[in-house]
Short mmCIF file of C-alpha atoms and ligand atoms in Angstrom, two decimals:
data_model
loop_
_atom_site.label_atom_id
_atom_site.label_comp_id
_atom_site.label_asym_id
_atom_site.label_seq_id
_atom_site.Cartn_x
_atom_site.Cartn_y
_atom_site.Cartn_z
CA UNK T 1 126.51 41.62 72.37
CA UNK T 2 126.12 40.14 75.79
CA UNK T 3 124.78 42.66 78.30
CA UNK T 4 127.63 41.91 80.74
CA UNK T 5 130.26 42.56 78.11
CA UNK T 6 128.47 45.79 77.27
CA UNK T 7 128.52 46.85 80.91
CA UNK T 8 132.16 45.85 81.25
CA UNK T 9 133.10 47.91 78.23
CA UNK T 10 131.13 50.86 79.52
CA UNK T 11 132.91 50.52 82.84
CA UNK T 12 136.36 50.42 81.27
CA UNK T 13 135.41 53.31 79.03
CA UNK T 14 134.28 55.47 81.94
CA UNK T 15 137.40 54.67 83.95
CA UNK T 16 139.37 55.73 80.95
CA UNK T 17 137.43 58.97 80.72
CA UNK T 18 137.83 60.00 84.31
CA UNK T 19 141.26 58.68 85.18
CA UNK T 20 143.00 58.17 81.90
CA UNK T 21 143.18 61.80 80.95
CA UNK T 22 145.36 64.28 82.74
CA UNK T 23 145.15 67.95 81.91
CA UNK T 24 148.04 70.27 82.36
CA UNK T 25 147.97 73.94 83.11
CA UNK T 26 150.80 75.14 80.92
CA UNK T 27 150.61 78.86 81.46
CA UNK T 28 149.00 81.29 83.87
CA UNK T 29 148.37 84.95 83.04
CA UNK T 30 147.55 87.30 85.84
CA UNK T 31 146.29 90.84 85.80
CA UNK T 32 144.27 92.90 88.24
CA UNK T 33 140.95 91.73 86.81
CA UNK T 34 141.46 88.09 86.01
CA UNK T 35 143.53 84.96 86.18
CA UNK T 36 143.83 83.05 82.89
CA UNK T 37 144.57 79.34 82.98
CA UNK T 38 145.93 77.88 79.72
CA UNK T 39 145.47 74.11 79.46
CA UNK T 40 147.32 71.75 77.19
CA UNK T 41 144.00 70.56 75.73
CA UNK T 42 140.30 71.30 75.96
CA UNK T 43 139.29 71.03 79.60
CA UNK T 44 135.74 69.85 80.47
CA UNK T 45 133.80 72.35 82.55
CA UNK T 46 132.18 69.71 84.79
CA UNK T 47 135.60 68.94 86.27
CA UNK T 48 135.53 72.30 88.02
CA UNK T 49 134.11 72.56 91.50
CA UNK T 50 133.44 76.05 92.87
CA UNK T 51 132.64 76.57 96.52
CA UNK T 52 133.19 78.87 99.45
CA UNK T 53 135.12 78.32 102.64
CA UNK T 54 134.82 80.37 105.79
CA UNK T 55 137.16 81.78 108.44
CA UNK T 56 138.67 83.49 106.63
CA UNK T 57 136.09 83.61 103.88
CA UNK T 58 137.51 82.49 100.54
CA UNK T 59 136.42 81.39 97.10
CA UNK T 60 137.74 78.03 95.99
CA UNK T 61 137.94 76.41 92.55
CA UNK T 62 139.06 72.80 92.47
CA UNK T 63 140.12 71.53 89.05
CA UNK T 64 140.03 67.73 88.80
CA UNK T 65 142.47 65.65 86.74
CA UNK T 66 144.75 68.60 86.46
CA UNK T 67 148.44 69.16 87.02
CA UNK T 68 150.49 72.25 87.48
CA UNK T 69 154.26 72.62 87.57
CA UNK T 70 154.64 75.44 90.06
CA UNK T 71 152.45 76.82 92.77
CA UNK T 72 151.70 80.53 92.79
CA UNK T 73 151.09 82.41 95.99
CA UNK T 74 149.99 86.06 95.81
CA UNK T 75 148.33 88.43 98.24
CA UNK T 76 144.79 87.76 97.05
CA UNK T 77 145.04 84.28 95.63
CA UNK T 78 146.89 81.01 95.56
CA UNK T 79 147.19 78.34 92.88
CA UNK T 80 148.57 75.01 94.04
CA UNK T 81 148.64 71.28 93.37
CA UNK T 82 146.37 70.33 96.24
CA UNK T 83 146.35 66.58 95.70
CA UNK T 84 147.75 64.23 93.13
CA UNK T 85 145.30 65.30 90.39
CA UNK T 86 143.62 68.35 91.82
CA UNK T 87 144.72 71.92 91.29
CA UNK T 88 143.19 74.37 93.71
CA UNK T 89 142.72 78.08 93.04
CA UNK T 90 141.89 80.04 96.17
CA UNK T 91 140.75 83.68 96.16
CA UNK T 92 141.26 85.19 99.57
CA UNK T 93 139.64 88.57 99.44
CA UNK T 94 135.97 89.16 100.14
CA UNK T 95 136.26 92.22 97.93
CA UNK T 96 136.20 90.07 94.82
CA UNK T 97 133.32 88.29 93.24
CA UNK T 98 135.09 85.52 91.41
CA UNK T 99 133.67 83.46 88.58
CA UNK T 100 135.24 80.95 86.23
CA UNK T 101 134.35 80.99 82.55
CA UNK T 102 135.56 79.85 79.18
CA UNK T 103 136.03 82.70 76.72
CA UNK T 104 134.47 82.29 73.29
CA UNK T 105 136.66 80.72 70.59
CA UNK T 106 139.31 79.47 72.96
CA UNK T 107 138.93 75.85 73.96
CA UNK T 108 142.00 75.50 76.06
CA UNK T 109 141.53 78.60 78.17
CA UNK T 110 139.66 79.29 81.40
CA UNK T 111 139.44 82.64 83.07
CA UNK T 112 138.64 83.45 86.65
CA UNK T 113 137.29 86.96 86.66
CA UNK T 114 137.87 89.04 89.74
CA UNK T 115 135.12 91.64 89.70
CA UNK T 116 135.62 94.05 92.52
CA UNK T 117 132.67 94.25 94.83
CA UNK T 118 133.15 98.00 95.18
CA UNK T 119 133.06 97.54 98.92
CA UNK T 120 129.68 95.90 98.70
CA UNK T 121 130.02 94.98 102.35
CA UNK T 122 129.95 98.57 103.45
CA UNK T 123 126.92 99.16 101.24
CA UNK T 124 125.03 96.21 102.72
CA UNK T 125 126.11 97.26 106.21
CA UNK T 126 124.52 100.62 105.64
CA UNK T 127 121.33 99.06 104.33
CA UNK T 128 121.11 96.80 107.37
CA UNK T 129 121.67 99.76 109.67
CA UNK T 130 118.93 101.70 107.91
CA UNK T 131 116.45 98.82 108.23
CA UNK T 132 117.30 98.44 111.91
CA UNK T 133 116.78 102.13 112.54
CA UNK T 134 113.43 102.03 110.75
CA UNK T 135 112.32 99.02 112.76
CA UNK T 136 113.29 100.64 116.04
CA UNK T 137 111.40 103.80 115.16
CA UNK T 138 108.27 101.78 114.29
CA UNK T 139 108.61 99.90 117.56
CA UNK T 140 108.85 103.13 119.53
CA UNK T 141 105.86 104.56 117.70
CA UNK T 142 103.79 101.46 118.45
CA UNK T 143 104.81 101.53 122.12
CA UNK T 144 103.77 105.18 122.39
CA UNK T 145 100.45 104.44 120.77
CA UNK T 146 99.97 101.45 123.04
CA UNK T 147 100.57 103.56 126.14
CA UNK T 148 97.79 105.86 125.01
CA UNK T 149 95.23 103.09 124.57
CA UNK T 150 96.11 101.43 127.84
CA UNK T 151 95.42 104.60 129.76
CA UNK T 152 92.17 105.12 127.96
CA UNK T 153 89.58 102.65 129.14
CA UNK T 154 86.52 103.44 127.12
CA UNK T 155 83.85 101.42 128.78
CA UNK T 156 83.35 101.67 132.48
CA UNK T 157 80.35 99.63 133.49
CA UNK T 158 78.67 100.27 136.83
CA UNK T 159 79.80 97.45 139.02
CA UNK T 160 77.88 96.14 141.97
CA UNK T 161 79.69 94.36 144.77
CA UNK T 162 77.88 91.07 144.18
CA UNK T 163 78.81 90.92 140.51
CA UNK T 164 81.60 88.40 140.37
CA UNK T 165 83.47 87.38 137.26
CA UNK T 166 84.72 83.83 137.56
CA UNK T 167 88.05 83.24 135.85
CA UNK T 168 88.87 79.66 135.09
CA UNK T 169 92.48 78.68 134.34
CA UNK T 170 92.18 75.43 132.37
CA UNK T 171 93.68 72.10 133.45
CA UNK T 172 96.06 71.93 136.45
CA UNK T 173 97.70 69.27 138.58
CA UNK T 174 98.18 65.99 136.72
CA UNK T 175 96.19 67.40 133.82
CA UNK T 176 98.92 69.36 132.03
CA UNK T 177 96.80 70.31 129.05
CA UNK T 178 98.65 70.73 125.79
CA UNK T 179 102.44 70.61 125.74
CA UNK T 180 104.63 72.38 123.17
CA UNK T 181 108.38 72.81 123.21
CA UNK T 182 108.47 71.56 126.79
CA UNK T 183 106.02 74.26 127.90
CA UNK T 184 102.71 73.29 129.52
CA UNK T 185 99.28 74.75 128.90
CA UNK T 186 98.34 74.53 132.59
CA UNK T 187 101.20 76.90 133.54
CA UNK T 188 100.54 79.37 130.75
CA UNK T 189 96.81 79.68 131.38
CA UNK T 190 97.34 80.15 135.11
CA UNK T 191 99.72 83.04 134.41
CA UNK T 192 97.20 84.66 132.09
CA UNK T 193 94.25 84.03 134.41
CA UNK T 194 96.10 85.68 137.29
CA UNK T 195 96.94 88.68 135.13
CA UNK T 196 93.32 88.91 133.99
CA UNK T 197 92.04 88.81 137.55
CA UNK T 198 94.44 91.58 138.52
CA UNK T 199 93.49 93.71 135.54
CA UNK T 200 89.74 93.31 136.10
CA UNK T 201 90.17 94.15 139.80
CA UNK T 202 92.13 97.24 138.80
CA UNK T 203 89.08 98.27 136.81
CA UNK T 204 86.79 97.78 139.79
CA UNK T 205 85.45 94.28 139.08
CA UNK T 206 85.15 91.47 141.56
CA UNK T 207 86.77 88.27 140.44
CA UNK T 208 87.09 84.70 141.60
CA UNK T 209 89.57 82.15 140.27
CA UNK T 210 88.65 78.48 140.04
CA UNK T 211 92.31 77.71 140.77
CA UNK T 212 95.17 79.91 141.90
CA UNK T 213 97.84 77.24 141.94
CA UNK T 214 98.91 74.15 140.08
CA UNK T 215 96.14 71.89 141.31
CA UNK T 216 93.60 69.75 139.55
CA UNK T 217 90.01 70.99 139.64
CA UNK T 218 87.26 68.82 138.20
CA UNK T 219 85.45 70.42 135.30
CA UNK T 220 82.12 69.95 137.01
CA UNK T 221 83.46 71.77 140.07
CA UNK T 222 84.53 74.73 137.99
CA UNK T 223 81.01 75.50 136.86
CA UNK T 224 79.66 74.74 140.33
CA UNK T 225 81.96 77.46 141.67
CA UNK T 226 80.48 79.84 139.13
CA UNK T 227 76.98 78.96 140.29
CA UNK T 228 77.85 79.22 143.97
CA UNK T 229 79.47 82.61 143.45
CA UNK T 230 76.47 83.70 141.39
CA UNK T 231 78.95 84.80 138.78
CA UNK T 232 77.82 87.25 136.15
CA UNK T 233 80.36 85.93 133.68
CA UNK T 234 82.40 82.76 133.33
CA UNK T 235 85.69 83.02 131.44
CA UNK T 236 87.76 79.92 130.84
CA UNK T 237 91.35 80.32 129.63
CA UNK T 238 93.01 77.67 127.51
CA UNK T 239 95.76 77.30 124.92
CA UNK T 240 95.42 75.47 121.64
CA UNK T 241 97.64 72.83 120.11
CA UNK T 242 97.96 70.74 116.96
CA UNK T 243 100.01 67.74 115.93
CA UNK T 244 103.45 67.76 114.35
CA UNK T 245 102.16 68.05 110.81
CA UNK T 246 100.59 71.49 111.27
CA UNK T 247 102.80 72.69 114.12
CA UNK T 248 104.46 75.44 112.12
CA UNK T 249 101.32 76.48 110.29
CA UNK T 250 98.47 76.82 112.76
CA UNK T 251 98.43 79.74 115.15
CA UNK T 252 96.05 82.44 116.33
CA UNK T 253 93.46 83.28 118.93
CA UNK T 254 89.99 81.79 119.09
CA UNK T 255 87.06 82.34 121.42
CA UNK T 256 84.39 79.71 121.92
CA UNK T 257 80.91 79.79 123.36
CA UNK T 258 78.81 76.79 124.11
CA UNK T 259 76.79 75.39 121.27
CA UNK T 260 76.44 72.14 119.47
CA UNK T 261 78.66 72.28 116.48
CA UNK T 262 79.11 70.77 113.06
CA UNK T 263 82.40 72.54 112.52
CA UNK T 264 85.08 69.86 112.42
CA UNK T 265 87.81 72.12 113.78
CA UNK T 266 85.73 73.19 116.78
CA UNK T 267 84.89 69.55 117.39
CA UNK T 268 88.58 68.71 117.46
CA UNK T 269 89.33 71.43 120.03
CA UNK T 270 86.32 70.41 122.12
CA UNK T 271 87.37 66.79 122.05
CA UNK T 272 90.79 67.67 123.41
CA UNK T 273 89.55 70.05 126.08
CA UNK T 274 86.84 67.61 127.16
CA UNK T 275 89.28 64.75 127.61
CA UNK T 276 89.68 65.27 131.34
CA UNK T 277 85.98 65.09 132.03
CA UNK T 278 85.34 62.08 129.83
CA UNK T 279 87.77 60.14 131.98
CA UNK T 280 86.02 58.65 134.98
CA UNK T 281 83.06 60.95 135.48
CA UNK T 282 79.50 59.77 135.27
CA UNK T 283 78.18 58.69 131.95
CA UNK T 284 75.47 61.22 131.43
CA UNK T 285 74.79 61.60 127.81
CA UNK T 286 76.56 64.76 126.88
CA UNK T 287 73.87 65.61 124.37
CA UNK T 288 71.25 65.72 127.11
CA UNK T 289 73.29 68.22 129.08
CA UNK T 290 74.15 70.30 126.08
CA UNK T 291 70.55 70.38 124.92
CA UNK T 292 69.37 71.56 128.31
CA UNK T 293 71.90 74.36 128.31
CA UNK T 294 71.27 75.19 124.70
CA UNK T 295 67.66 75.85 125.45
CA UNK T 296 68.68 78.55 127.95
CA UNK T 297 68.82 82.21 126.97
CA UNK T 298 72.50 82.55 127.77
CA UNK T 299 73.70 81.32 124.38
CA UNK T 300 73.01 84.66 122.71
CA UNK T 301 74.73 86.52 125.55
CA UNK T 302 77.67 84.12 125.50
CA UNK T 303 77.98 84.71 121.79
CA UNK T 304 77.98 88.48 122.30
CA UNK T 305 80.57 88.25 125.04
CA UNK T 306 82.72 86.01 122.84
CA UNK T 307 82.57 88.49 119.94
CA UNK T 308 83.48 91.42 122.18
CA UNK T 309 86.35 89.61 123.87
CA UNK T 310 87.77 88.11 120.68
CA UNK T 311 87.62 91.43 118.82
CA UNK T 312 89.28 93.37 121.59
CA UNK T 313 92.07 90.86 122.16
CA UNK T 314 92.93 90.99 118.46
CA UNK T 315 92.71 94.78 118.40
CA UNK T 316 94.97 95.16 121.41
CA UNK T 317 97.58 92.68 120.19
CA UNK T 318 97.69 94.06 116.65
CA UNK T 319 98.55 97.49 118.00
CA UNK T 320 101.82 96.11 119.26
CA UNK T 321 102.53 92.91 117.35
CA UNK T 322 102.66 91.77 113.77
CA UNK T 323 101.25 88.54 112.38
CA UNK T 324 98.43 88.16 114.90
CA UNK T 325 95.90 85.71 113.47
CA UNK T 326 92.24 86.17 114.26
CA UNK T 327 90.77 82.68 114.57
CA UNK T 328 87.36 84.24 115.15
CA UNK T 329 84.45 83.28 117.37
CA UNK T 330 83.40 79.68 117.22
CA UNK T 331 80.92 77.48 118.93
CA UNK T 332 81.80 74.18 120.49
CA UNK T 333 80.33 71.79 123.04
CA UNK T 334 82.83 72.32 125.85
CA UNK T 335 82.01 70.52 129.06
CA UNK T 336 83.46 73.22 131.21
CA UNK T 337 80.85 75.61 129.89
CA UNK T 338 78.01 73.18 130.39
CA UNK T 339 75.94 74.04 133.40
CA UNK T 340 77.10 77.61 133.65
CA UNK T 341 73.89 79.55 133.65
CA UNK T 342 75.53 82.80 132.70
CA UNK T 343 77.41 84.12 129.69
CA UNK T 344 80.28 81.72 129.44
CA UNK T 345 83.18 81.66 127.06
CA UNK T 346 86.35 79.71 126.54
CA UNK T 347 89.36 81.50 125.07
CA UNK T 348 92.13 79.65 123.32
CA UNK T 349 94.76 82.33 123.74
CA UNK T 350 97.05 80.85 121.11
CA UNK T 351 98.79 77.72 119.88
CA UNK T 352 101.32 76.36 122.30
CA UNK T 353 102.40 74.03 119.49
CA UNK T 354 103.45 76.92 117.23
CA UNK T 355 107.10 77.85 118.02
CA UNK T 356 106.78 81.60 117.42
CA UNK T 357 103.39 81.98 119.09
CA UNK T 358 104.52 79.88 122.05
CA UNK T 359 107.45 82.22 122.59
CA UNK T 360 105.11 85.19 122.54
CA UNK T 361 102.54 83.55 124.82
CA UNK T 362 105.13 83.10 127.55
CA UNK T 363 106.37 86.67 127.17
CA UNK T 364 105.13 88.92 129.99
CA UNK T 365 104.52 91.99 127.80
CA UNK T 366 102.56 89.92 125.30
CA UNK T 367 100.45 88.49 128.13
CA UNK T 368 99.80 91.98 129.42
CA UNK T 369 98.63 93.27 126.05
CA UNK T 370 96.46 90.19 125.55
CA UNK T 371 94.88 90.57 128.99
CA UNK T 372 94.20 94.29 128.44
CA UNK T 373 92.35 93.41 125.26
CA UNK T 374 90.43 90.67 127.04
CA UNK T 375 89.43 93.04 129.85
CA UNK T 376 88.43 95.68 127.30
CA UNK T 377 86.20 93.08 125.66
CA UNK T 378 84.58 92.23 128.98
CA UNK T 379 84.00 95.89 129.81
CA UNK T 380 82.61 96.67 126.40
CA UNK T 381 80.22 93.72 126.60
CA UNK T 382 78.99 94.71 130.09
CA UNK T 383 78.64 98.32 129.03
CA UNK T 384 76.52 97.40 126.01
CA UNK T 385 74.39 95.01 128.05
CA UNK T 386 73.75 97.67 130.62
CA UNK T 387 72.67 100.01 127.85
CA UNK T 388 70.26 97.37 126.51
CA UNK T 389 68.73 96.81 129.94
CA UNK T 390 68.39 100.53 130.57
CA UNK T 391 66.50 101.05 127.32
ZN1 LIG M 1495 92.98 73.41 127.40
#
């Protein structure tokens, strides 16, 4: 047979199937548990469409190619000829869990069972209330615990007046840094840097900020400031970011110290953070600079400082927040750290690209907890170093 004739026949056949046949509901039995629909002939199940409608919430069964003589309208349900060949059964009450099924050994019958939910709503309401109460209690407990640790500053190093900690808020001015959800890295890191300076001062430290406002500071100038101030530590604050593909996956806190790296991820971060300096500045081979710094003794100290700071940030945040990811201590050739002849670290306080972490990062309480941890890390490092020198 010709393929076109075959197709034509198939077409006619299918039209016949779907439009040729009309099913009639001849009788409807109703009791408190179910509605029984008696058809004039066997009714195909795939003609039934079951769905829910809201406001008010209702269960709907649409029966295609079906006719009914009279509509039925009761308190809990309605059966009507909705359109020319569609009969609609609507169950109004949320108390019922309705389901349509064909009883065994009866081809022409469909039943819609109305299983009572046994006020399932009130049960679920209670469960929700219980969960909420539990969560609130846990929150209160964590807050109490947090208050305790904030008061208790373990490590109090002896601080001399000439010991300045330089705090470097990354980017600034036209250099926005990373952007996520309309929020800019330069704004976030300035907020955190200011909080850190305040916290360290509260603990008796002397601090100096490479920028206190939204202005652009050359990377080379930042380390020069540290040298001029004879800083004992150099702490650079940044926020991380990834492209669309990993936006919802990657989050967490990472601390970097200067070192040549083979780690691809560190290289990626370094490449992004170095972008501002690669533009326009002199073309010194970066390897020459890095090598000269690498040969200095500060790498070990920077590494120690990084470990202390990273560990204490994570510890502090985890006491109050769930899902804090420890990205660990990494090494990377950051230009901002090049030339700083003192323990120097760069903290990526979180991913501005990650929606949930971004929300947290811009939250004042979160910033406070993060900064406390950071300051604890600084204090602990200085305390241990002092102990080493004293020995
Ligand atoms: Zn940055």
